[in-house]
């Protein structure tokens, strides 16, 4: 399961949301953006792009180019024609690719980092205390050592949760789906898988392998239990691990998102209807119904004695504890179902993010061109980007918008564009045909503030700003289905 008891279903990366993709706001162009014009190059002119209707979101974060952050805005007395290209603060750029965090790094099985979140230590202490109380009734001769045995049980239980998550991870890697990390946390674990399964069959397998491994572990512990004396420390530990893994498997098989059973239900509906979004909606609403059932039903089951205790025993602090546990589980399931709906909507709108539609028109300028002259040419052409080219017209670098903003008006005639440009790397050249996840993957692979957009023939199409992609991403997420 995902962030709900026991263990976790695979979570597509981008849950993080998808702070993991982009964030913030920035100006964007009309979806019918015409082909940019670059004077003196092989790019044809077909019209001017629409002027953005909002300013980019200000940010104090430095860009990823290693240069100082730009001032907030151009000097107020700067003429309008030179402020048109450089009127805003530096757009927020994606952070450089870095190791995903999330707690204490425990290892890298199959190359995937495994983290233990700080909340795990809280639940480990809780398990130690609760299980220690049970041991006091079963094995009173242990004395204070029962808490050491209980701590061993907590660690072994979460090792079982890790095996559950590794099953998801191995299946994802088998289907060539990247896994960002595995995290053990308060209510189990989560495998952060960054891409969606391509078919409902793979989705079903990816979700089912986790509960299957938990059932297999329960069977292994049952067989091991037959080899030891009952009423001993090994016997109690093996019995506890067998029961806990059965609970993990059963809970995860409940048919509602974000549990593994919910993803299996989604796969079935997807297969029947042919629409993954329909499967997500069905499984998410079943998950919300499940959350309400847990909130109401778990305390009632405890009070009725159906879980093994009498109504007389389930009073006072125990009643409050059961109600609190039910509320936490219900909140996690309800929130996870809502997040699944949002992620599905994101994927449905992702194809609308097309590099060709978001590209800014650019003008080519040679290395020693003064910034003031380059801005004049750009404004005359209705362009919003500058590409530094060699005498043969081949692109060398991109003039960063943030750097332009940082140059005072009176110095622009004396500053050449080459001093404000970022050298082009292979990763900063993107195809005009990219869209959706392919476009976002290309930008994440090489974080930068601007990218050169080229046709399949190699001709310059224009410049893509990361801020424009962020803006379009936010607008797509806000659009109803």
Coordinates of C-alpha atoms in Angstrom, one line a residue:
X1 CA 0.0 0.0 0.0
X2 CA 1.0 3.6 -0.2
X3 CA 1.4 5.5 3.0
X4 CA -1.3 3.5 4.7
X5 CA -0.7 0.6 7.1
X6 CA 1.7 -2.2 6.8
X7 CA 3.4 -1.7 3.6
X8 CA 3.0 0.1 0.4
X9 CA 1.9 0.1 -3.2
X10 CA 4.1 1.6 -5.8
X11 CA 3.6 5.3 -6.0
X12 CA 4.3 7.1 -9.3
X13 CA 6.7 9.7 -8.9
X14 CA 5.4 12.5 -9.5
X15 CA 3.1 12.3 -6.3
X16 CA 5.3 14.4 -5.1
X17 CA 3.6 15.1 -6.3
X18 CA 4.6 16.8 -8.6
X19 CA 6.8 19.1 -7.0
X20 CA 9.0 16.4 -8.5
X21 CA 8.3 17.7 -11.9
X22 CA 8.0 21.4 -11.7
X23 CA 6.5 24.2 -9.6
X24 CA 5.8 27.8 -9.4
X25 CA 4.3 30.1 -12.1
X26 CA 5.7 31.9 -15.0
X27 CA 4.5 33.5 -18.2
X28 CA 3.4 31.3 -21.0
X29 CA 2.6 31.7 -24.7
X30 CA -0.6 31.0 -26.6
X31 CA -1.1 27.3 -27.5
X32 CA -1.2 28.4 -31.1
X33 CA 2.3 29.8 -30.8
X34 CA 3.7 30.6 -34.3
X35 CA 7.1 29.5 -35.4
X36 CA 9.7 31.8 -33.9
X37 CA 11.7 34.1 -36.2
X38 CA 15.5 34.4 -36.0
X39 CA 16.8 37.0 -38.4
X40 CA 19.6 35.7 -40.6
X41 CA 19.0 32.0 -39.7
X42 CA 17.0 29.2 -41.2
X43 CA 13.9 29.9 -39.1
X44 CA 10.9 31.3 -40.8
X45 CA 8.8 34.1 -39.4
X46 CA 5.0 33.6 -39.1
X47 CA 3.9 36.1 -36.5
X48 CA 4.4 37.3 -32.9
X49 CA 3.7 35.3 -29.8
X50 CA 1.1 36.4 -27.4
X51 CA 2.4 38.6 -24.6
X52 CA 2.2 36.9 -21.2
X53 CA -0.7 38.0 -19.1
X54 CA 1.1 37.6 -15.8
X55 CA 4.6 38.2 -14.4
X56 CA 6.7 35.2 -13.4
X57 CA 6.6 34.3 -9.8
X58 CA 9.5 36.0 -7.9
X59 CA 12.0 33.8 -6.3
X60 CA 15.1 34.3 -4.2
X61 CA 16.6 31.0 -5.3
X62 CA 19.8 31.1 -7.3
X63 CA 19.9 29.7 -10.7
X64 CA 21.8 26.5 -11.5
X65 CA 24.4 28.2 -13.6
X66 CA 26.7 29.1 -10.8
X67 CA 26.3 32.9 -11.4
X68 CA 24.9 35.4 -9.0
X69 CA 21.2 35.8 -8.7
X70 CA 19.8 38.8 -10.7
X71 CA 18.3 41.8 -9.1
X72 CA 14.5 42.0 -8.8
X73 CA 13.8 44.1 -11.8
X74 CA 15.4 46.5 -14.4
X75 CA 15.9 50.1 -13.4
X76 CA 12.6 52.0 -13.4
X77 CA 13.8 54.6 -15.9
X78 CA 14.7 52.0 -18.5
X79 CA 12.9 52.6 -21.8
X80 CA 10.0 50.4 -22.5
X81 CA 11.5 48.9 -25.7
X82 CA 14.6 47.6 -23.8
X83 CA 12.6 46.4 -20.8
X84 CA 10.3 44.2 -22.9
X85 CA 12.6 41.3 -22.9
X86 CA 14.1 41.8 -19.5
X87 CA 11.3 43.2 -17.4
X88 CA 10.9 40.3 -14.9
X89 CA 12.8 38.7 -12.1
X90 CA 14.8 35.7 -12.8
X91 CA 12.5 32.8 -13.4
X92 CA 12.7 29.9 -11.1
X93 CA 14.7 27.0 -12.6
X94 CA 14.6 23.4 -11.8
X95 CA 17.0 22.3 -9.1
X96 CA 20.0 20.2 -10.2
X97 CA 19.5 16.5 -10.1
X98 CA 20.5 15.3 -6.6
X99 CA 20.1 12.3 -4.4
X100 CA 16.5 12.0 -3.2
X101 CA 16.3 12.5 0.5
X102 CA 13.7 11.3 3.0
X103 CA 15.5 10.2 6.2
X104 CA 18.4 7.9 7.1
X105 CA 19.9 6.1 4.1
X106 CA 20.1 2.4 4.8
X107 CA 21.3 1.0 1.5
X108 CA 20.8 0.6 -2.2
X109 CA 19.3 -2.8 -3.1
X110 CA 19.0 -3.1 -6.9
X111 CA 20.5 0.4 -7.1
X112 CA 17.4 2.0 -5.4
X113 CA 18.1 4.1 -2.2
X114 CA 16.2 2.9 0.9
X115 CA 15.5 5.5 3.5
X116 CA 14.1 5.3 7.0
X117 CA 11.9 8.3 7.8
X118 CA 12.2 9.9 11.2
X119 CA 8.6 8.9 11.9
X120 CA 9.7 5.2 11.8
X121 CA 11.5 5.6 15.1
X122 CA 8.3 6.8 16.7
X123 CA 6.3 3.8 15.5
X124 CA 9.2 1.5 16.4
X125 CA 9.0 2.8 19.9
X126 CA 5.2 2.3 19.9
X127 CA 5.5 -1.3 18.7
X128 CA 8.2 -2.0 21.3
X129 CA 5.9 -0.7 24.1
X130 CA 2.8 -2.5 22.9
X131 CA 4.4 -5.8 22.1
X132 CA 6.4 -5.6 25.3
X133 CA 3.1 -5.4 27.3
X134 CA 1.9 -8.5 25.5
X135 CA 5.1 -10.4 26.2
X136 CA 4.7 -9.6 29.9
X137 CA 1.5 -11.6 29.9
X138 CA 2.9 -14.5 27.8
X139 CA 6.5 -14.6 29.1
X140 CA 6.5 -12.9 32.4
X141 CA 9.9 -14.4 33.3
X142 CA 11.6 -12.1 30.7
X143 CA 11.3 -9.1 32.9
X144 CA 12.8 -5.9 31.4
X145 CA 14.4 -8.0 28.6
X146 CA 10.9 -8.2 27.0
X147 CA 11.5 -4.7 25.6
X148 CA 14.7 -5.8 23.9
X149 CA 12.7 -8.7 22.3
X150 CA 10.0 -6.3 21.3
X151 CA 12.5 -4.0 19.6
X152 CA 13.8 -6.9 17.7
X153 CA 10.2 -7.7 16.6
X154 CA 9.7 -4.1 15.4
X155 CA 12.9 -4.2 13.3
X156 CA 12.0 -7.6 11.9
X157 CA 8.5 -6.5 11.1
X158 CA 9.8 -3.5 9.1
X159 CA 12.3 -5.8 7.4
X160 CA 9.2 -7.7 6.2
X161 CA 7.7 -4.3 5.0
X162 CA 11.0 -3.7 3.1
X163 CA 10.7 -7.1 1.3
X164 CA 7.1 -6.1 0.4
X165 CA 8.4 -2.8 -1.1
X166 CA 11.3 -4.5 -2.9
X167 CA 8.8 -6.8 -4.6
X168 CA 7.2 -3.6 -6.1
X169 CA 10.6 -2.3 -7.0
X170 CA 11.9 -5.4 -8.7
X171 CA 8.6 -5.6 -10.8
X172 CA 8.9 -1.9 -11.7
X173 CA 12.6 -2.3 -12.8
X174 CA 11.6 -5.4 -14.8
X175 CA 9.0 -3.3 -16.7
X176 CA 11.7 -0.6 -17.2
X177 CA 10.0 1.9 -14.8
X178 CA 12.4 4.0 -12.8
X179 CA 12.2 3.9 -9.0
X180 CA 13.2 7.0 -7.2
X181 CA 13.5 5.6 -3.7
X182 CA 11.9 3.3 -1.1
X183 CA 11.0 4.9 2.2
X184 CA 10.0 3.2 5.4
X185 CA 7.8 5.5 7.4
X186 CA 5.1 5.7 10.1
X187 CA 2.4 3.4 8.6
X188 CA 4.6 1.1 6.5
X189 CA 6.5 1.9 3.4
X190 CA 6.3 3.4 -0.1
X191 CA 8.0 2.7 -3.4
X192 CA 8.2 5.9 -5.4
X193 CA 7.9 4.8 -9.0
X194 CA 8.3 7.7 -11.4
X195 CA 6.3 6.5 -14.4
X196 CA 3.0 4.9 -15.1
X197 CA 2.6 1.3 -16.2
X198 CA 1.9 1.1 -19.9
X199 CA -0.7 -1.6 -19.7
X200 CA -3.4 -2.6 -17.2
X201 CA -1.8 -6.1 -17.0
X202 CA 1.5 -4.6 -15.9
X203 CA -0.3 -2.4 -13.4
X204 CA -2.1 -5.4 -11.9
X205 CA 1.2 -7.4 -11.6
X206 CA 3.0 -4.3 -10.2
X207 CA 0.4 -3.9 -7.4
X208 CA -0.1 -7.6 -6.7
X209 CA 3.5 -8.6 -6.1
X210 CA 3.7 -6.7 -2.8
X211 CA 0.8 -8.5 -1.0
X212 CA 1.9 -11.8 -2.6
X213 CA 5.4 -11.4 -1.0
X214 CA 3.7 -10.6 2.4
X215 CA 1.7 -13.8 2.1
X216 CA 4.8 -15.8 1.2
X217 CA 6.6 -14.4 4.2
X218 CA 3.7 -15.3 6.4
X219 CA 4.0 -18.9 5.1
X220 CA 7.7 -18.9 5.7
X221 CA 7.2 -17.8 9.3
X222 CA 4.5 -20.4 9.8
X223 CA 6.8 -23.2 8.6
X224 CA 9.5 -21.9 10.9
X225 CA 7.1 -21.8 13.8
X226 CA 6.6 -25.6 13.5
X227 CA 10.2 -26.2 14.3
X228 CA 10.3 -24.3 17.7
X229 CA 8.7 -24.8 21.0
X230 CA 5.5 -22.8 21.6
X231 CA 5.6 -20.4 24.5
X232 CA 9.2 -19.5 23.9
X233 CA 10.8 -16.3 22.7
X234 CA 11.4 -17.7 19.1
X235 CA 7.9 -19.1 19.1
X236 CA 6.3 -15.8 20.1
X237 CA 8.4 -13.8 17.6
X238 CA 7.6 -16.1 14.7
X239 CA 3.9 -16.1 15.5
X240 CA 3.9 -12.4 15.7
X241 CA 5.7 -12.0 12.4
X242 CA 3.4 -14.5 10.7
X243 CA 0.2 -12.7 11.9
X244 CA 1.6 -9.2 11.1
X245 CA 2.4 -10.2 7.5
X246 CA -1.0 -11.7 7.1
X247 CA -2.5 -8.4 8.3
X248 CA -0.3 -6.5 5.9
X249 CA -1.3 -8.6 3.0
X250 CA -5.0 -8.5 3.8
X251 CA -5.1 -4.8 4.4
X252 CA -3.2 -4.1 1.2
X253 CA -5.6 -6.2 -0.8
X254 CA -8.6 -4.0 0.1
X255 CA -9.9 -2.7 -3.2
X256 CA -9.4 1.1 -2.8
X257 CA -6.7 3.5 -3.6
X258 CA -4.0 4.1 -2.4
X259 CA -3.8 0.5 -1.4
X260 CA -2.4 -2.2 -3.6
X261 CA -5.9 -3.7 -4.0
X262 CA -7.0 -0.3 -5.2
X263 CA -4.4 -0.4 -7.9
X264 CA -5.5 -3.9 -8.9
X265 CA -9.1 -2.7 -9.1
X266 CA -7.9 0.3 -11.2
X267 CA -6.2 -2.1 -13.6
X268 CA -9.3 -4.3 -13.9
X269 CA -11.5 -1.3 -14.7
X270 CA -8.9 0.1 -17.0
X271 CA -8.8 -3.2 -18.9
X272 CA -12.6 -3.3 -19.2
X273 CA -13.2 0.3 -20.2
X274 CA -9.9 1.0 -22.0
X275 CA -9.4 4.2 -20.0
X276 CA -6.9 4.4 -17.2
X277 CA -8.6 7.6 -15.9
X278 CA -11.9 5.7 -15.5
X279 CA -10.1 3.0 -13.5
X280 CA -8.5 5.6 -11.3
X281 CA -11.8 7.4 -10.5
X282 CA -13.5 4.1 -9.6
X283 CA -10.7 2.9 -7.4
X284 CA -10.2 6.3 -5.7
X285 CA -13.9 6.6 -4.8
X286 CA -13.9 3.0 -3.4
X287 CA -10.8 4.1 -1.4
X288 CA -12.7 7.1 0.0
X289 CA -15.6 4.8 0.9
X290 CA -13.1 2.5 2.6
X291 CA -11.7 5.4 4.6
X292 CA -15.2 6.2 5.9
X293 CA -15.7 2.5 6.7
X294 CA -12.4 2.4 8.7
X295 CA -13.3 5.6 10.6
X296 CA -16.6 4.2 11.7
X297 CA -16.2 0.5 11.6
X298 CA -12.9 -0.1 13.4
X299 CA -14.0 1.4 16.7
X300 CA -17.3 -0.5 16.4
X301 CA -15.6 -3.8 15.8
X302 CA -13.4 -3.2 18.8
X303 CA -16.4 -2.4 21.0
X304 CA -18.3 -5.5 19.8
X305 CA -15.4 -7.8 20.7
X306 CA -15.1 -9.1 17.1
X307 CA -11.3 -8.4 17.2
X308 CA -10.8 -10.7 20.2
X309 CA -11.4 -8.4 23.2
X310 CA -14.6 -8.1 25.3
X311 CA -16.6 -4.9 25.4
X312 CA -15.6 -4.6 29.1
X313 CA -12.0 -4.5 28.2
X314 CA -12.5 -1.9 25.4
X315 CA -13.2 1.1 27.6
X316 CA -11.4 4.2 28.6
X317 CA -7.9 4.8 27.1
X318 CA -8.3 1.8 24.8
X319 CA -11.4 3.2 23.2
X320 CA -9.7 6.6 22.6
X321 CA -6.6 4.8 21.2
X322 CA -8.8 2.8 18.8
X323 CA -10.7 5.9 17.6
X324 CA -7.4 7.8 17.1
X325 CA -5.9 4.9 15.1
X326 CA -9.0 4.6 13.0
X327 CA -9.0 8.4 12.3
X328 CA -5.3 8.3 11.3
X329 CA -5.8 5.3 9.0
X330 CA -9.0 6.9 7.4
X331 CA -7.2 10.2 6.9
X332 CA -4.2 8.5 5.2
X333 CA -6.5 6.4 2.9
X334 CA -8.7 9.4 2.0
X335 CA -5.7 11.7 1.3
X336 CA -4.0 8.9 -0.8
X337 CA -7.2 8.5 -2.9
X338 CA -7.3 12.2 -3.6
X339 CA -3.7 12.3 -4.5
X340 CA -4.2 9.4 -6.9
X341 CA -7.0 11.4 -8.6
X342 CA -4.8 14.4 -8.9
X343 CA -1.9 12.4 -10.4
X344 CA -4.3 10.8 -12.9
X345 CA -5.5 14.3 -13.9
X346 CA -1.9 15.4 -14.3
X347 CA -1.1 12.5 -16.6
X348 CA -4.2 13.2 -18.7
X349 CA -3.2 16.8 -19.2
X350 CA 0.6 16.2 -19.7
X351 CA 0.3 15.7 -23.5
X352 CA -0.8 19.3 -23.7
X353 CA 2.7 20.4 -22.7
X354 CA 4.3 20.7 -26.1
X355 CA 7.7 22.2 -26.7
X356 CA 6.6 23.7 -30.0
X357 CA 3.7 25.6 -28.4
X358 CA 5.7 26.9 -25.5
X359 CA 8.8 28.0 -27.4
X360 CA 9.7 31.7 -27.4
X361 CA 10.7 33.4 -30.6
X362 CA 14.5 34.1 -30.7
X363 CA 16.9 36.3 -32.6
X364 CA 20.5 35.4 -33.4
X365 CA 23.2 37.7 -32.3
X366 CA 27.0 37.4 -32.7
X367 CA 29.3 37.1 -29.7
X368 CA 30.5 40.7 -29.6
X369 CA 27.1 42.3 -30.0
X370 CA 26.3 44.9 -27.3
X371 CA 23.4 43.9 -25.1
X372 CA 21.5 47.2 -26.0
X373 CA 21.7 46.4 -29.7
X374 CA 20.7 42.8 -29.1
X375 CA 17.6 43.9 -27.1
X376 CA 16.7 46.4 -29.8
X377 CA 16.7 43.7 -32.5
X378 CA 14.7 41.4 -30.3
X379 CA 12.1 44.0 -29.6
X380 CA 11.9 45.0 -33.2
X381 CA 11.3 41.4 -34.1
X382 CA 8.8 40.7 -31.3
X383 CA 11.2 38.1 -29.9
X384 CA 11.7 37.2 -26.2
X385 CA 15.0 35.3 -26.4
X386 CA 18.5 35.7 -27.7
X387 CA 20.7 33.0 -29.2
X388 CA 24.5 33.7 -29.6
X389 CA 25.7 32.3 -32.9
X390 CA 29.1 32.1 -34.7
X391 CA 29.7 33.8 -38.0
X392 CA 28.2 30.8 -39.8
X393 CA 25.0 31.1 -37.8
X394 CA 25.6 28.0 -35.6
X395 CA 24.3 28.4 -32.1
X396 CA 26.9 28.7 -29.4
X397 CA 25.0 29.8 -26.3
X398 CA 21.8 31.2 -24.9
X399 CA 21.6 34.6 -23.2
X400 CA 20.0 34.1 -19.8
X401 CA 17.0 36.3 -19.1
X402 CA 18.1 36.5 -15.4
X403 CA 21.5 37.9 -16.5
X404 CA 19.8 40.5 -18.7
X405 CA 17.7 41.8 -15.8
X406 CA 20.9 42.3 -13.7
X407 CA 22.5 44.7 -16.2
X408 CA 21.6 48.4 -15.5
X409 CA 20.3 50.4 -18.5
X410 CA 23.4 52.7 -18.7
X411 CA 25.8 49.7 -19.0
X412 CA 24.0 47.8 -21.7
X413 CA 25.8 49.4 -24.6
X414 CA 29.1 48.3 -23.1
X415 CA 28.2 44.8 -22.2
X416 CA 28.5 42.1 -24.9
X417 CA 25.9 39.3 -25.0
X418 CA 28.6 36.6 -24.7
X419 CA 29.2 37.7 -21.1
X420 CA 25.6 36.9 -20.2
X421 CA 25.2 33.7 -22.1
X422 CA 25.3 30.1 -21.0
X423 CA 27.1 27.7 -23.2
X424 CA 25.0 25.1 -24.9
X425 CA 25.3 21.5 -23.9
X426 CA 23.8 18.5 -25.7
X427 CA 21.1 18.3 -23.0
X428 CA 20.1 21.9 -23.6
X429 CA 19.1 21.1 -27.1
X430 CA 15.5 19.7 -27.2
X431 CA 13.4 18.7 -30.1
X432 CA 10.4 20.8 -31.0
X433 CA 8.4 17.5 -31.1
X434 CA 8.8 16.7 -27.5
X435 CA 5.7 16.8 -25.3
X436 CA 4.3 15.5 -22.0
X437 CA 6.5 13.3 -19.8
X438 CA 9.2 13.1 -22.5
X439 CA 9.5 16.9 -22.4
X440 CA 9.6 16.9 -18.6
X441 CA 12.2 14.1 -18.5
X442 CA 14.4 16.0 -20.9
X443 CA 14.3 19.1 -18.8
X444 CA 14.9 17.2 -15.6
X445 CA 17.9 15.4 -17.1
X446 CA 19.7 18.8 -17.7
X447 CA 18.4 21.5 -15.4
X448 CA 18.7 25.0 -16.9
X449 CA 16.7 28.2 -17.2
X450 CA 16.5 28.1 -21.0
X451 CA 16.8 25.5 -23.7
X452 CA 17.4 25.7 -27.4
X453 CA 14.6 24.1 -29.4
X454 CA 15.5 22.6 -32.7
X455 CA 13.6 20.9 -35.5
X456 CA 14.4 17.4 -36.5
X457 CA 16.5 18.7 -39.3
X458 CA 18.7 20.6 -36.8
X459 CA 17.3 24.1 -37.6
X460 CA 16.7 26.5 -34.8
X461 CA 13.1 26.8 -33.8
X462 CA 13.4 29.1 -30.8
X463 CA 14.1 29.1 -27.0
X464 CA 12.2 27.3 -24.4
X465 CA 12.1 28.8 -20.9
X466 CA 11.7 26.5 -17.9
X467 CA 9.5 29.1 -16.4
X468 CA 7.1 28.9 -19.3
X469 CA 6.9 25.1 -18.8
X470 CA 6.2 25.6 -15.1
X471 CA 3.4 28.1 -15.9
X472 CA 1.8 25.7 -18.5
X473 CA 2.1 22.8 -16.0
X474 CA 0.3 24.7 -13.3
X475 CA -2.5 25.8 -15.7
X476 CA -2.9 22.2 -16.9
X477 CA -3.2 21.0 -13.4
X478 CA -5.9 23.6 -12.6
X479 CA -8.0 22.7 -15.6
X480 CA -10.9 20.5 -14.8
X481 CA -11.2 17.1 -16.5

